[in-house]
Short mmCIF file of C-alpha atoms and ligand atoms in Angstrom, two decimals:
data_model
loop_
_atom_site.label_atom_id
_atom_site.label_comp_id
_atom_site.label_asym_id
_atom_site.label_seq_id
_atom_site.Cartn_x
_atom_site.Cartn_y
_atom_site.Cartn_z
CA MET A 1 9.27 26.11 0.02
CA GLU A 2 7.66 25.64 3.44
CA PHE A 3 8.65 21.97 3.59
CA ASN A 4 12.02 20.77 2.42
CA PHE A 5 11.49 17.51 0.56
CA ASP A 6 14.89 17.88 -1.08
CA GLU A 7 16.70 17.28 2.19
CA ILE A 8 18.80 14.10 2.10
CA ILE A 9 18.46 12.30 5.42
CA ASP A 10 21.06 9.72 6.36
CA ARG A 11 19.07 6.79 7.75
CA ARG A 12 21.87 4.26 7.73
CA GLY A 13 22.59 2.84 11.16
CA THR A 14 19.18 3.88 12.51
CA SER A 15 17.47 0.47 12.29
CA ALA A 16 15.64 1.62 9.17
CA TYR A 17 14.58 -1.62 7.48
CA LYS A 18 14.93 -0.14 4.01
CA TYR A 19 18.68 0.28 4.67
CA ASP A 20 19.43 -2.46 7.18
CA ALA A 21 18.10 -5.23 4.96
CA LEU A 22 19.88 -4.09 1.78
CA PHE A 23 22.68 -6.59 1.92
CA LYS A 24 20.43 -9.48 2.81
CA VAL A 25 17.97 -8.74 0.02
CA PHE A 26 20.18 -7.36 -2.75
CA GLY A 27 23.60 -8.84 -1.90
CA ARG A 28 25.20 -5.41 -1.57
CA ASP A 29 24.50 -2.25 0.36
CA ASP A 30 26.17 0.35 -1.84
CA ILE A 31 22.90 0.97 -3.66
CA THR A 32 20.11 3.54 -3.41
CA PRO A 33 17.14 1.95 -1.63
CA LEU A 34 13.97 2.71 -3.54
CA TRP A 35 11.97 -0.25 -2.32
CA VAL A 36 10.24 -0.51 1.13
CA ALA A 37 7.17 1.75 1.10
CA ASP A 38 8.16 4.46 3.50
CA MET A 39 9.27 7.95 2.57
CA GLU A 40 12.74 9.46 2.62
CA PHE A 41 11.09 12.63 3.94
CA ARG A 42 11.15 13.91 7.48
CA SER A 43 7.66 13.43 8.91
CA PRO A 44 5.62 16.60 9.50
CA GLN A 45 7.00 18.80 12.26
CA CYS A 46 3.57 18.89 13.96
CA ILE A 47 3.97 15.16 14.69
CA THR A 48 7.48 15.52 16.06
CA ASN A 49 6.34 18.41 18.25
CA ALA A 50 3.51 16.33 19.67
CA LEU A 51 5.80 13.37 20.37
CA GLN A 52 8.31 15.77 21.92
CA GLY A 53 5.70 16.63 24.55
CA VAL A 54 5.64 13.00 25.66
CA LEU A 55 9.44 12.78 25.60
CA GLU A 56 9.78 15.90 27.69
CA GLN A 57 7.55 14.53 30.40
CA GLY A 58 9.66 11.39 30.28
CA VAL A 59 7.08 9.04 31.81
CA TYR A 60 6.21 6.13 29.54
CA GLY A 61 3.62 4.36 31.66
CA TYR A 62 0.44 2.59 30.58
CA SER A 63 -1.81 4.81 28.55
CA SER A 64 -5.49 4.80 27.69
CA GLU A 65 -6.75 5.65 24.24
CA PRO A 66 -7.55 9.36 24.06
CA ALA A 67 -11.10 10.11 22.82
CA GLU A 68 -9.44 12.60 20.52
CA LEU A 69 -7.93 9.75 18.52
CA PHE A 70 -11.25 8.64 17.08
CA ASP A 71 -12.45 12.25 16.74
CA SER A 72 -9.39 13.18 14.70
CA ILE A 73 -9.82 10.13 12.46
CA HIS A 74 -13.52 10.85 12.05
CA ASP A 75 -13.00 14.50 11.10
CA TRP A 76 -10.20 13.65 8.68
CA ILE A 77 -12.20 10.96 6.86
CA LEU A 78 -15.27 13.20 6.70
CA ALA A 79 -13.30 16.11 5.28
CA GLU A 80 -11.23 14.01 2.87
CA HIS A 81 -13.68 11.38 1.68
CA GLY A 82 -17.12 12.60 2.76
CA TRP A 83 -17.65 9.50 4.91
CA ASP A 84 -19.27 10.09 8.30
CA VAL A 85 -17.96 7.10 10.25
CA LYS A 86 -19.62 6.19 13.53
CA LYS A 87 -17.72 5.80 16.78
CA GLU A 88 -18.99 2.26 17.33
CA TRP A 89 -17.63 1.13 13.94
CA TYR A 90 -14.12 1.95 15.01
CA THR A 91 -11.23 0.30 16.73
CA TYR A 92 -7.52 0.96 16.83
CA VAL A 93 -5.17 -1.72 15.46
CA GLY A 94 -1.40 -1.71 15.60
CA GLY A 95 -0.77 -2.02 11.86
CA ILE A 96 -2.78 -3.01 8.85
CA VAL A 97 -1.05 -6.27 8.06
CA ARG A 98 -1.62 -7.22 11.67
CA GLY A 99 -5.26 -6.15 11.37
CA ILE A 100 -5.70 -8.31 8.28
CA ALA A 101 -4.08 -11.20 10.13
CA TYR A 102 -6.53 -10.80 13.04
CA ALA A 103 -9.46 -10.80 10.63
CA VAL A 104 -8.16 -13.82 8.74
CA GLN A 105 -7.78 -15.73 11.99
CA PHE A 106 -11.09 -14.65 13.44
CA PHE A 107 -13.38 -14.98 10.44
CA THR A 108 -11.88 -17.95 8.60
CA ASN A 109 -10.61 -21.43 9.41
CA PRO A 110 -7.60 -23.35 8.15
CA GLY A 111 -8.42 -24.65 4.68
CA ASP A 112 -10.84 -21.81 3.88
CA LYS A 113 -10.27 -19.87 0.69
CA ILE A 114 -9.38 -16.20 0.41
CA ILE A 115 -9.37 -14.29 -2.88
CA VAL A 116 -6.74 -11.70 -3.79
CA GLN A 117 -6.23 -9.79 -7.01
CA SER A 118 -2.66 -10.20 -8.12
CA PRO A 119 -0.19 -8.69 -8.63
CA VAL A 120 -0.81 -7.34 -5.16
CA TYR A 121 0.91 -6.32 -1.94
CA HIS A 122 2.56 -9.59 -0.94
CA PRO A 123 1.28 -9.94 2.67
CA PHE A 124 -2.22 -10.39 1.18
CA THR A 125 -0.95 -13.81 0.15
CA LEU A 126 1.64 -14.43 2.88
CA VAL A 127 -0.71 -13.83 5.80
CA PRO A 128 -3.48 -16.23 4.72
CA GLU A 129 -1.00 -18.87 3.55
CA GLY A 130 1.02 -18.51 6.74
CA ASN A 131 -2.17 -19.28 8.62
CA GLY A 132 -3.01 -22.36 6.58
CA ARG A 133 -5.66 -20.72 4.39
CA THR A 134 -5.78 -21.23 0.63
CA VAL A 135 -5.29 -18.18 -1.55
CA LEU A 136 -7.19 -17.95 -4.83
CA ARG A 137 -5.73 -15.47 -7.27
CA ASN A 138 -7.93 -13.36 -9.48
CA PRO A 139 -5.28 -11.70 -11.66
CA LEU A 140 -6.03 -8.15 -12.70
CA ARG A 141 -6.59 -7.43 -16.35
CA GLY A 142 -4.35 -4.43 -16.68
CA ARG A 143 -6.06 -1.71 -14.65
CA ASP A 144 -9.34 -3.65 -14.35
CA MET A 145 -10.73 -6.44 -12.25
CA ASP A 146 -11.57 -9.68 -14.00
CA PHE A 147 -15.20 -10.12 -12.94
CA GLU A 148 -15.78 -13.20 -15.04
CA ASN A 149 -13.02 -15.07 -13.28
CA LEU A 150 -14.04 -13.59 -9.94
CA GLU A 151 -17.54 -15.02 -10.28
CA ARG A 152 -16.06 -18.39 -11.05
CA LEU A 153 -13.84 -18.24 -7.96
CA LEU A 154 -16.66 -17.02 -5.73
CA ALA A 155 -18.71 -20.03 -6.79
CA GLU A 156 -16.11 -22.42 -5.32
CA ASP A 157 -16.83 -24.05 -1.97
CA GLY A 158 -15.06 -22.62 1.06
CA VAL A 159 -14.50 -19.05 -0.13
CA LYS A 160 -14.88 -16.85 2.97
CA MET A 161 -13.03 -13.67 2.29
CA MET A 162 -11.59 -11.36 -0.33
CA ILE A 163 -8.78 -8.90 0.33
CA LEU A 164 -9.16 -5.74 -1.71
CA CYS A 165 -6.41 -3.15 -2.11
CA ASN A 166 -8.17 0.19 -2.49
CA PRO A 167 -6.33 1.95 -4.07
CA HIS A 168 -4.25 -0.88 -5.48
CA ASN A 169 -0.60 -1.56 -4.70
CA PRO A 170 1.36 -2.04 -6.90
CA GLY A 171 0.12 0.06 -9.78
CA GLY A 172 -1.57 2.78 -7.76
CA TYR A 173 -4.92 2.06 -9.42
CA ALA A 174 -8.00 3.85 -8.12
CA TRP A 175 -11.17 1.75 -8.43
CA SER A 176 -14.29 3.34 -9.87
CA ARG A 177 -17.54 3.42 -7.91
CA GLU A 178 -19.11 1.03 -10.43
CA THR A 179 -16.28 -1.47 -10.02
CA LEU A 180 -16.54 -1.37 -6.23
CA GLN A 181 -20.33 -1.69 -6.38
CA ARG A 182 -20.12 -4.70 -8.62
CA LEU A 183 -17.56 -6.31 -6.34
CA ALA A 184 -19.70 -5.63 -3.26
CA ALA A 185 -22.82 -7.10 -4.88
CA LEU A 186 -21.00 -10.31 -5.83
CA CYS A 187 -19.31 -10.79 -2.46
CA ALA A 188 -22.30 -9.83 -0.29
CA GLU A 189 -24.53 -12.21 -2.20
CA ARG A 190 -22.25 -15.08 -1.18
CA ASN A 191 -21.56 -13.84 2.35
CA VAL A 192 -17.93 -13.29 1.49
CA ILE A 193 -16.28 -10.69 3.72
CA VAL A 194 -14.32 -8.00 1.89
CA ILE A 195 -11.30 -6.67 3.70
CA SER A 196 -10.64 -3.27 2.16
CA ASP A 197 -7.08 -2.13 2.77
CA GLU A 198 -7.18 1.63 2.27
CA ILE A 199 -3.76 2.50 3.65
CA HIS A 200 -2.89 4.57 0.55
CA CYS A 201 -6.24 6.40 0.47
CA ASP A 202 -4.96 9.77 1.59
CA LEU A 203 -2.32 10.10 -1.11
CA TYR A 204 -4.45 10.59 -4.24
CA LEU A 205 -2.55 12.27 -7.04
CA TRP A 206 -3.50 14.61 -9.88
CA GLY A 207 -6.57 15.89 -8.02
CA GLY A 208 -8.20 12.43 -7.85
CA LYS A 209 -10.62 11.39 -5.10
CA HIS A 210 -10.68 8.22 -3.05
CA ILE A 211 -13.88 6.19 -2.78
CA PRO A 212 -14.09 4.21 0.47
CA PHE A 213 -15.34 0.74 -0.41
CA ALA A 214 -17.85 0.61 2.46
CA THR A 215 -19.66 3.69 1.12
CA VAL A 216 -20.53 2.46 -2.37
CA SER A 217 -23.68 0.49 -1.50
CA ASP A 218 -25.62 -1.13 1.34
CA GLU A 219 -24.07 -4.43 0.32
CA ALA A 220 -20.57 -2.97 0.66
CA ALA A 221 -21.40 -1.62 4.11
CA ARG A 222 -22.71 -5.05 5.08
CA CYS A 223 -19.75 -7.16 3.93
CA SER A 224 -16.81 -4.82 4.53
CA ILE A 225 -14.01 -4.50 7.02
CA THR A 226 -11.97 -1.38 6.24
CA PHE A 227 -8.45 -0.71 7.41
CA GLY A 228 -6.84 2.71 7.19
CA ALA A 229 -3.93 4.55 8.78
CA PRO A 230 -1.95 7.78 8.88
CA SER A 231 1.20 5.72 8.36
CA LYS A 232 1.76 6.04 4.60
CA THR A 233 0.31 9.53 4.34
CA PHE A 234 2.53 11.15 6.97
CA ASN A 235 5.43 8.71 6.92
CA ILE A 236 4.84 7.31 10.41
CA PRO A 237 4.58 3.53 9.91
CA GLY A 238 7.04 3.14 12.79
CA LEU A 239 4.35 4.49 15.14
CA ALA A 240 2.09 1.51 14.37
CA SER A 241 -1.07 3.52 14.27
CA SER A 242 -3.98 2.18 12.21
CA TYR A 243 -7.71 1.87 12.48
CA CYS A 244 -10.42 -0.57 11.55
CA LEU A 245 -13.99 0.38 10.61
CA ILE A 246 -16.85 -2.12 10.43
CA PRO A 247 -20.38 -0.80 9.91
CA ASN A 248 -22.06 -4.22 10.21
CA ALA A 249 -22.62 -5.05 13.90
CA ILE A 250 -22.92 -8.77 13.16
CA LEU A 251 -19.33 -8.83 11.93
CA ARG A 252 -18.06 -6.14 14.23
CA GLU A 253 -19.23 -7.00 17.71
CA PRO A 254 -17.75 -10.48 18.13
CA PHE A 255 -14.57 -9.47 16.32
CA TYR A 256 -14.00 -6.42 18.49
CA ARG A 257 -14.77 -8.44 21.62
CA TRP A 258 -12.07 -10.91 20.57
CA LEU A 259 -9.59 -8.14 19.79
CA GLY A 260 -10.33 -6.58 23.17
CA ALA A 261 -10.04 -9.86 25.07
CA ASN A 262 -6.60 -10.33 23.57
CA GLU A 263 -5.57 -6.69 23.97
CA PHE A 264 -4.91 -6.49 20.25
CA ASN A 265 -6.49 -3.05 20.04
CA ASP A 266 -4.71 -0.97 22.68
CA PRO A 267 -2.64 1.84 21.19
CA GLY A 268 0.67 2.85 22.71
CA ILE A 269 0.98 6.48 23.73
CA MET A 270 3.19 7.39 20.75
CA SER A 271 0.73 5.77 18.31
CA SER A 272 -2.16 7.89 19.56
CA ILE A 273 -0.32 11.18 19.96
CA GLY A 274 1.34 10.86 16.55
CA ALA A 275 -1.89 9.97 14.75
CA ILE A 276 -3.85 12.81 16.35
CA ALA A 277 -1.20 15.37 15.41
CA ALA A 278 -1.10 14.00 11.86
CA PHE A 279 -4.85 14.10 11.28
CA ARG A 280 -5.34 17.44 13.04
CA HIS A 281 -2.40 19.39 11.65
CA GLY A 282 -0.74 17.43 8.85
CA ARG A 283 -2.82 18.43 5.83
CA PRO A 284 -0.54 21.19 4.47
CA TRP A 285 2.43 18.82 4.66
CA ARG A 286 0.45 16.06 2.94
CA ASP A 287 -0.63 18.40 0.15
CA ALA A 288 2.93 19.55 -0.41
CA ALA A 289 4.25 15.97 -0.32
CA VAL A 290 1.70 14.91 -2.94
CA SER A 291 2.81 17.74 -5.25
CA TYR A 292 6.44 16.80 -4.82
CA ILE A 293 5.66 13.13 -5.50
CA GLU A 294 3.75 14.08 -8.66
CA GLN A 295 6.82 15.92 -9.90
CA ASN A 296 8.98 12.88 -9.14
CA ILE A 297 6.63 10.68 -11.15
CA LEU A 298 6.83 13.06 -14.12
CA TYR A 299 10.61 13.10 -13.73
CA ILE A 300 10.73 9.30 -13.96
CA GLU A 301 8.37 9.33 -16.93
CA ARG A 302 10.72 11.67 -18.77
CA LYS A 303 13.69 9.41 -18.01
CA CYS A 304 11.82 6.38 -19.35
CA ALA A 305 10.77 8.26 -22.47
CA GLY A 306 14.44 8.75 -23.28
CA PHE A 307 15.39 5.10 -22.81
CA THR A 308 14.40 3.42 -26.04
CA ASP A 309 15.42 0.64 -28.37
CA GLU A 310 16.51 1.05 -31.99
CA GLN A 311 12.87 1.36 -33.09
CA GLY A 312 12.30 4.18 -30.59
CA ARG A 313 10.14 2.03 -28.28
CA GLU A 314 10.46 2.62 -24.55
CA LEU A 315 12.34 -0.19 -22.84
CA ILE A 316 10.73 0.72 -19.52
CA VAL A 317 7.14 1.96 -19.50
CA PRO A 318 6.07 3.49 -16.19
CA VAL A 319 2.47 2.90 -15.18
CA ARG A 320 1.25 6.26 -13.93
CA PRO A 321 -0.20 5.78 -10.42
CA GLU A 322 -3.46 7.45 -9.49
CA ALA A 323 -2.52 7.25 -5.83
CA SER A 324 0.56 6.99 -3.65
CA TYR A 325 4.23 6.99 -4.48
CA LEU A 326 4.96 3.57 -5.94
CA VAL A 327 5.61 3.54 -9.66
CA TRP A 328 5.05 0.18 -11.34
CA LEU A 329 7.63 -0.03 -14.09
CA ASP A 330 6.79 -2.27 -17.01
CA CYS A 331 10.28 -3.44 -17.94
CA ARG A 332 9.20 -6.37 -20.11
CA ARG A 333 10.81 -5.02 -23.24
CA LEU A 334 14.06 -4.42 -21.38
CA LEU A 335 13.95 -7.87 -19.82
CA ALA A 336 13.30 -9.53 -23.16
CA ARG A 337 16.36 -7.81 -24.47
CA LEU A 338 18.48 -8.80 -21.48
CA ALA A 339 17.30 -12.40 -21.84
CA GLY A 340 17.67 -12.47 -25.64
CA LYS A 341 14.01 -13.55 -25.97
CA ARG A 342 10.70 -12.22 -27.15
CA VAL A 343 8.41 -10.76 -24.47
CA GLU A 344 6.00 -13.70 -24.84
CA GLU A 345 8.83 -16.14 -24.14
CA LEU A 346 9.82 -14.66 -20.77
CA ARG A 347 9.84 -17.06 -17.82
CA LEU A 348 9.87 -16.42 -14.07
CA GLU A 349 13.55 -17.29 -13.79
CA ASP A 350 14.38 -14.50 -16.27
CA GLN A 351 13.32 -11.94 -13.65
CA ASN A 352 16.74 -12.36 -11.99
CA LEU A 353 18.30 -10.62 -14.98
CA LEU A 354 16.12 -7.59 -14.36
CA VAL A 355 16.92 -7.47 -10.67
CA ASP A 356 20.60 -7.86 -11.51
CA TYR A 357 20.33 -4.98 -14.00
CA PHE A 358 18.88 -2.62 -11.40
CA VAL A 359 21.15 -3.69 -8.54
CA ASN A 360 24.47 -4.21 -10.23
CA LYS A 361 24.27 -1.90 -13.22
CA LEU A 362 22.20 1.01 -11.88
CA ARG A 363 22.97 0.42 -8.18
CA LEU A 364 19.32 0.74 -7.25
CA GLY A 365 17.27 -1.41 -4.90
CA LEU A 366 13.69 -1.74 -6.17
CA ASN A 367 11.03 -4.34 -5.39
CA SER A 368 11.03 -7.11 -7.94
CA GLY A 369 7.64 -7.39 -9.63
CA VAL A 370 7.30 -11.13 -9.01
CA MET A 371 7.22 -10.54 -5.29
CA PHE A 372 3.63 -9.39 -5.85
CA GLY A 373 2.72 -12.52 -7.80
CA ARG A 374 3.83 -14.14 -11.02
CA GLU A 375 1.85 -11.50 -12.95
CA GLY A 376 4.63 -9.12 -11.92
CA LEU A 377 7.11 -10.83 -14.27
CA GLY A 378 9.01 -8.14 -16.13
CA TYR A 379 7.96 -5.40 -13.69
CA MET A 380 9.78 -3.54 -10.94
CA ARG A 381 8.25 -1.29 -8.27
CA LEU A 382 9.95 2.04 -7.72
CA ASN A 383 9.37 4.14 -4.59
CA VAL A 384 9.56 7.83 -5.54
CA ALA A 385 8.79 9.32 -2.10
CA CYS A 386 12.32 10.62 -1.85
CA PRO A 387 14.40 13.70 -2.58
CA ARG A 388 14.60 14.08 -6.36
CA LYS A 389 18.36 13.81 -6.13
CA LEU A 390 18.02 10.11 -5.29
CA LEU A 391 16.29 9.62 -8.63
CA ASP A 392 19.20 11.16 -10.41
CA PHE A 393 20.24 7.96 -12.20
CA GLU A 394 20.31 7.19 -15.90
CA PHE A 395 18.80 4.14 -17.52
CA THR A 396 21.38 2.75 -19.91
CA LEU A 397 22.04 -0.61 -21.49
C1 LIG B 1 -1.49 -2.07 0.69
C2 LIG B 1 -0.67 -2.05 1.93
N1 LIG B 1 -1.20 -2.51 3.07
C3 LIG B 1 -0.50 -2.51 4.22
C4 LIG B 1 0.80 -2.04 4.26
C5 LIG B 1 1.56 -2.09 5.53
O1 LIG B 1 0.79 -1.64 6.58
P1 LIG B 1 1.25 -1.78 8.08
O2 LIG B 1 2.65 -1.28 8.18
O3 LIG B 1 0.28 -0.91 8.82
O4 LIG B 1 1.12 -3.20 8.46
C6 LIG B 1 1.39 -1.56 3.08
C7 LIG B 1 2.79 -1.11 3.09
O5 LIG B 1 3.42 -0.97 2.09
C8 LIG B 1 0.63 -1.56 1.90
O6 LIG B 1 1.13 -1.10 0.75
#
């Protein structure tokens, strides 16, 4: 194999959050960390080579943004998603959560309402709430959006924004064009801005294709703010390299002026150089990583298929992701058993039994489902972007 995804890399003692925070979060650190969404793979060599050039010069002065940064992003998005993004739509941002926070602060006021579709990546709730905004939850119905409830929420006074996860985390759901069009029509009609977080868009599995939200209709182009990044795709979140795309000048121009005035959109030299190398030369690595991740998902599915109750029903049912490397494990049957209850009787406080099972019985650190909203009760999120050996555990009662 050209790339060695089986290599075990010792990240302990390297300020890797996934390892450093183990004790604080799980109460012990002798467990395999399969939580924080970065990969246990070495990033593509082309990126390291490019960064090495900067290190060798050894001068870390102020940098300007290379024109090549936008060009590399443009060419990547065009080749991958068929979207011909314009230079003026673009700005750099130093992270997507940060980008969402800027947008929340710029476009909404304390007390305004922001819709999210739970269970969802927790900063979608934490950022607005941390800034005094009110979060309205539109819980997903399995793999679908609940449009009836969404219409009801959109009709409330003070709704200014919706934060869309495209594709969705957790669950790895890819949204259909029709779903995105319907969403755009409803939000644009009420002048609600849609933040589309597309950080996982370059990790589609099983030959699937990503649909950028802004491309699905004129309404979507008008109401959307899209965030993307090479960070998940090439395992470089530590380089803080992300981008924002806003086709609508009425939204874009004042926002970008504000970002500029505050110097919120100046990349550091490593951010630019790393992102350019990734988008220009990282495709073969990405393709190979996706294949390896697919095999890991199948491996987990086989493990779950063998972990059944007396009636032969799976105690853990993995939701097969359409994108990215986070497997949403439906452990409700297992939790009901641990709690001595029926599935319908499970309560939020029962989730501790599930976390305890994974941490203390299996010695694994996964994200607890309820961290993504109460709809995550009975679920755990498993990160499979790791050498298969790390998944070499057995589910047992
Ligand atoms: C949907 C989503 N958005 C944003 C992020 C984090 O992005 P950043 O590190 O650029 O803030 C993650 C990381 O897991 C994510 O899953």
